CSV table of C-alpha atoms in Angstrom, one decimal:
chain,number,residue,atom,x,y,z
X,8,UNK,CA,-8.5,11.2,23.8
X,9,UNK,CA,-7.5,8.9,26.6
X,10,UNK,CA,-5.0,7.2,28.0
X,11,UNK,CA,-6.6,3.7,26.5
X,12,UNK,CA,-7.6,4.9,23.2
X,13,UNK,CA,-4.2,7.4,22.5
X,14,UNK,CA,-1.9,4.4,24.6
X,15,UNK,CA,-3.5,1.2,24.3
X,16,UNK,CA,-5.4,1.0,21.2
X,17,UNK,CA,-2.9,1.6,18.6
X,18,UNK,CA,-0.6,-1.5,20.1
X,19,UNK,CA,-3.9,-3.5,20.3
X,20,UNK,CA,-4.2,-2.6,16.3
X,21,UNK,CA,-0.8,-3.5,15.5
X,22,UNK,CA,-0.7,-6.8,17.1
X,23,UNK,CA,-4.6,-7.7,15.7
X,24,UNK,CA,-3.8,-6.6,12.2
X,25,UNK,CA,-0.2,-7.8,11.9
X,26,UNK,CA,-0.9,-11.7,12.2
X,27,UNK,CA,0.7,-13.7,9.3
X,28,UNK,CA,-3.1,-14.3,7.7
X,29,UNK,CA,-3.2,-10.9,7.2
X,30,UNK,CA,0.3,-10.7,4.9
X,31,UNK,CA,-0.9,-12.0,1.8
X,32,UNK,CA,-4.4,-9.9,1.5
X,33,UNK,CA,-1.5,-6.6,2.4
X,34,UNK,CA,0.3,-7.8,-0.8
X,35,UNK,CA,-2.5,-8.1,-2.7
X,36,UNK,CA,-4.2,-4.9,-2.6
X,37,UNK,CA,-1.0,-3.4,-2.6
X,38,UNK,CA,-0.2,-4.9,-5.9
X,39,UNK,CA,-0.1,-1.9,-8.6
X,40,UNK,CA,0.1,0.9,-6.9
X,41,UNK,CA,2.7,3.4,-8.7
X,42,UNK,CA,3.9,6.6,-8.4
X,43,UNK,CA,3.1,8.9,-5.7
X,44,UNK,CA,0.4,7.4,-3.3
X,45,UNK,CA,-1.5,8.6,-0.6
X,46,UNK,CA,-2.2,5.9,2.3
X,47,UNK,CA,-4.7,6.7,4.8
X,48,UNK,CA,-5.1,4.7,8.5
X,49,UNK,CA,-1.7,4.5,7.9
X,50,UNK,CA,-1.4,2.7,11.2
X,51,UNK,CA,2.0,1.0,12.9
X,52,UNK,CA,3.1,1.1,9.0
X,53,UNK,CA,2.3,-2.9,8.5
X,54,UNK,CA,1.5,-2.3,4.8
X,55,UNK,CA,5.3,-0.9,4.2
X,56,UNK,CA,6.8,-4.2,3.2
X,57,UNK,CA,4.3,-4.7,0.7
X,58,UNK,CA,5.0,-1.2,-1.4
X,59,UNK,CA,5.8,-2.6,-4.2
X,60,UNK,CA,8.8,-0.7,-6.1
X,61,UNK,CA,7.2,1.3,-8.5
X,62,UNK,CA,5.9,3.4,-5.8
X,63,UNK,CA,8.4,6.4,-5.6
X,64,UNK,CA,6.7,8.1,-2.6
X,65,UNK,CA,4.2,7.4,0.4
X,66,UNK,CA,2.4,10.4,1.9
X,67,UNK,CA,0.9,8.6,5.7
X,68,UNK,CA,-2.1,10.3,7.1
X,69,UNK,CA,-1.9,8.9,11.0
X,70,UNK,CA,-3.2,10.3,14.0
X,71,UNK,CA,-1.4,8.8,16.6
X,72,UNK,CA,1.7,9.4,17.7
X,73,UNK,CA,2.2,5.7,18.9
X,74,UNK,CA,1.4,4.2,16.0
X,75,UNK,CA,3.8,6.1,14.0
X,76,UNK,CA,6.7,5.4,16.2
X,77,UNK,CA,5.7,1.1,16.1
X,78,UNK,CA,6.5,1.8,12.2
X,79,UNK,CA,10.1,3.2,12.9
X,80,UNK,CA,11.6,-0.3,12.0
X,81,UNK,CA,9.5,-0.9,8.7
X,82,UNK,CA,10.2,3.0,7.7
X,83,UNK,CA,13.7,2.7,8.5
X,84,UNK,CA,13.4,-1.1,6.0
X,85,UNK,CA,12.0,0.5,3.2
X,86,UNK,CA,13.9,1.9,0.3
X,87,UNK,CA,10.1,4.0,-0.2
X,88,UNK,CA,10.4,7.4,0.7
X,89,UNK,CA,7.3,7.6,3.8
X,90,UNK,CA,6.6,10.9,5.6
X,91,UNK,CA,3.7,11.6,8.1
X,92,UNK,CA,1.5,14.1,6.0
X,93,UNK,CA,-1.7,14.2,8.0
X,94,UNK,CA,-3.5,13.8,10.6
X,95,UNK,CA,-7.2,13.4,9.5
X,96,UNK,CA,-8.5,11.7,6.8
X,97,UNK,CA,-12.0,13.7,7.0
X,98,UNK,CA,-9.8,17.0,5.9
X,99,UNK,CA,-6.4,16.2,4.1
X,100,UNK,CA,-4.1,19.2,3.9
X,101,UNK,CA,-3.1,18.4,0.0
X,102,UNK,CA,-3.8,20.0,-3.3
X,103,UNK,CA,-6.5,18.7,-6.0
X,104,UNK,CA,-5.2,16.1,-8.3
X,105,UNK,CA,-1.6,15.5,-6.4
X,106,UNK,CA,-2.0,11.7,-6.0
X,107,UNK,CA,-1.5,8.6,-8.2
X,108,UNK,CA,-3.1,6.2,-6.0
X,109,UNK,CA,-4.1,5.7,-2.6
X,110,UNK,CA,-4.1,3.0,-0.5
X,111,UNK,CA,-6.5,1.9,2.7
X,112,UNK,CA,-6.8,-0.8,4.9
X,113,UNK,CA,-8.9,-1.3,7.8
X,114,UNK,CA,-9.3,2.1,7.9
X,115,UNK,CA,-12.7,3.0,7.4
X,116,UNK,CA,-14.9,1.4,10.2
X,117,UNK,CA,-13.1,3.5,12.4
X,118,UNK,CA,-13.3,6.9,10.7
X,119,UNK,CA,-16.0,8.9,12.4
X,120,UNK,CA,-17.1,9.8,8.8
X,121,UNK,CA,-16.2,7.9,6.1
X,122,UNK,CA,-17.8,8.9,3.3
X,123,UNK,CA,-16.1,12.5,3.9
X,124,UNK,CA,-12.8,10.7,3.9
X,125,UNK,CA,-13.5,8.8,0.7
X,126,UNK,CA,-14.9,12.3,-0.6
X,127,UNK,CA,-11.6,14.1,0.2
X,128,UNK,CA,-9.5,10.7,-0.9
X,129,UNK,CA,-11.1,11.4,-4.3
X,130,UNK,CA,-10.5,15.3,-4.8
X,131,UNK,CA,-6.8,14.4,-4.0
X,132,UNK,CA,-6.2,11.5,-6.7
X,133,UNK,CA,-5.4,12.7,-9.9
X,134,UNK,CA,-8.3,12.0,-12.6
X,135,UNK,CA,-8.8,7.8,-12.9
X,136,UNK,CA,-6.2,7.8,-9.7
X,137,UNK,CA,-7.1,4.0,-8.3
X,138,UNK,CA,-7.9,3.3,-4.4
X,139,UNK,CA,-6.6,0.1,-3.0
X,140,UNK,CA,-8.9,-0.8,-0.2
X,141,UNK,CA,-9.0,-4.1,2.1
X,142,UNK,CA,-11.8,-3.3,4.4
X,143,UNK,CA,-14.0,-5.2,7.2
X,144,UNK,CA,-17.6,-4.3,6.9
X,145,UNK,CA,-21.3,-5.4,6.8
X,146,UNK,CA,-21.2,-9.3,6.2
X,147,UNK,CA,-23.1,-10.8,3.0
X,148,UNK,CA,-24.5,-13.4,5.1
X,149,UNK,CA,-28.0,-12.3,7.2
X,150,UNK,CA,-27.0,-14.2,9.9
X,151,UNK,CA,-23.7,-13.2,10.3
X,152,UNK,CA,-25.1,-9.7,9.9
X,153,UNK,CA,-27.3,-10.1,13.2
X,154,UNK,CA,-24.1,-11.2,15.1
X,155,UNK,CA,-22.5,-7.9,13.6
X,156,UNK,CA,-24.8,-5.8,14.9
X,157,UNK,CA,-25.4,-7.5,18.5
X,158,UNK,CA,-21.7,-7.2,18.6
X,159,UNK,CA,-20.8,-3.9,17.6
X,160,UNK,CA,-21.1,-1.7,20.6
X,161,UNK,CA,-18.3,-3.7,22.1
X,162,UNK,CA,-16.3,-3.4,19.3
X,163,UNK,CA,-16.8,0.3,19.3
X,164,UNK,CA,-15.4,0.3,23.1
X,165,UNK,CA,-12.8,-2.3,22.8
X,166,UNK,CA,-10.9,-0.5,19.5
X,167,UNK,CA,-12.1,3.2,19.9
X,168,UNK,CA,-15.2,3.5,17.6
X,169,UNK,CA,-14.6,0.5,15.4
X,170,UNK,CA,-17.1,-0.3,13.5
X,171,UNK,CA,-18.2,-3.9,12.3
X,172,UNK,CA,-21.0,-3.1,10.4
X,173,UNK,CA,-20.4,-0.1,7.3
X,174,UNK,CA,-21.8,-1.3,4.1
X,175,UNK,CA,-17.9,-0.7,2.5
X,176,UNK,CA,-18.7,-0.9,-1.2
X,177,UNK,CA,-22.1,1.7,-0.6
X,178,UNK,CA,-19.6,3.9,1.2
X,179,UNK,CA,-17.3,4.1,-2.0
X,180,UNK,CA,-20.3,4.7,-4.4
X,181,UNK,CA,-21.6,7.5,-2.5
X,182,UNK,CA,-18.3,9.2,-2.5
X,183,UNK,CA,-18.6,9.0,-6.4
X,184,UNK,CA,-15.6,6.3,-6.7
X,185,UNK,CA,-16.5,3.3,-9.2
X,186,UNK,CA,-15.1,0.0,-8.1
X,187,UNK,CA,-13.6,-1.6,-10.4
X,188,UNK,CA,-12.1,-4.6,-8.4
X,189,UNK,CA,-14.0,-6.0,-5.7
X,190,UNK,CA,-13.7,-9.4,-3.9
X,191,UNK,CA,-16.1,-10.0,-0.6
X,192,UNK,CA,-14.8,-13.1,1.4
X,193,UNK,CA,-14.1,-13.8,5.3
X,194,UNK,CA,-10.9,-13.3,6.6
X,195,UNK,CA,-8.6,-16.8,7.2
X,196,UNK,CA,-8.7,-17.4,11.1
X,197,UNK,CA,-11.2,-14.3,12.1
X,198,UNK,CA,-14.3,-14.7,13.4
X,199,UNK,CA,-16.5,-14.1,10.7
X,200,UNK,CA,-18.6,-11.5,12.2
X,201,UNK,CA,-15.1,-9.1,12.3
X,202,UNK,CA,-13.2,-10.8,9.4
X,203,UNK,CA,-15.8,-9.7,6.5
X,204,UNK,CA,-13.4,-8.1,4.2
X,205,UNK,CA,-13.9,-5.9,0.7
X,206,UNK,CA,-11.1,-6.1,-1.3
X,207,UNK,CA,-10.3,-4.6,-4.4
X,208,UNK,CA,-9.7,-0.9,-6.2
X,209,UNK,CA,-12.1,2.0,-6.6
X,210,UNK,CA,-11.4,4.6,-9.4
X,211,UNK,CA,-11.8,8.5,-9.0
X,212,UNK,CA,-13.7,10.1,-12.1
């Protein structure tokens, strides 16, 4: 990677997904999660305030080094036990069947393939293990779709292989979760063509 995508990106991230809109969606698909969760994208750790107390342990799959070391304040905050545990969300280094829940936000338009994340997300949960997912994806509006896809090679370059327009809940199916909680809406104070979220919980069989 470069100096932009290993340096600059995950500051870029941090600042663009840490406004104040962006708190209350973090609490909600945060709420319920329990036991021992897995949280992939895990990002500059902006979802740590939200853990809510019946979580006992946090296992962070995060790539860059950068953005683990923006989190040192929230980890050092947080009565959760977090550890970095991964670095790949395509190939996670854990057991079948280790994980309550798992948690991901804004994590998978940027995965180079998601479905094989979700895939190896789901051998990890134990059996009916929940996802918590807050996602931006394809719009449900055609003409917002249009912009999406005019717009998404830039997006791609300005936040290293974001993408605007992955059809989030198709993503989850095909991975063989079943959603079980799902509300589509545009994010408060985003453009609409990058704030189309999926928010909600997917269950592992």
């Amino acid at each position: 990677m470069g100096i932009y995508t290993e340096q600059v990106v995950p500051r870029l991230v941090n600042v663009a997904c840490g406004t104040k809109e962006s708190a209350p969606l973090r609490r909600r698909v945060c709420a319920g999660l329990r036991g021992e969760v897995l949280e992939i994208g895990f990002g500059s750790g902006l979802n740590v305030p939200f853990y809510p107390p019946a979580v006992t342990r946090v296992d962070a799959v995060e790539p860059s080094d950068v953005g683990w070391r923006l989190a040192g304040k929230r980890l050092a905050a947080t009565p959760v036990l977090v550890q970095r545990a991964g670095l790949d969300g395509q190939c996670l280094p854990f057991a079948d069947a280790t994980y309550d829940a798992a948690l991901s936000t804004w994590t998978l338009c940027t995965v180079p393939d998601a479905v094989a994340a979700l895939r190896e997300v789901r051998r990890v949960l134990k059996p009916g293990g929940a996802l918590h997912f807050l996602e931006h994806g394809l719009a449900p509006d055609e003409g917002v779709r249009r912009w999406q896809h005019r717009l998404d090679p830039l997006e791609q370059r300005v936040f290293a292989g974001c993408h605007l327009t992955r059809p989030i809940t198709g993503l989850l199916t095909e991975a063989g979760f079943t959603i079980t909680e799902l509300d589509v809406f545009y994010e408060k104070g985003a453009p609409k063509p990058m704030g189309a979220d999926s928010l909600g919980i997917a269950v592992a069989p």
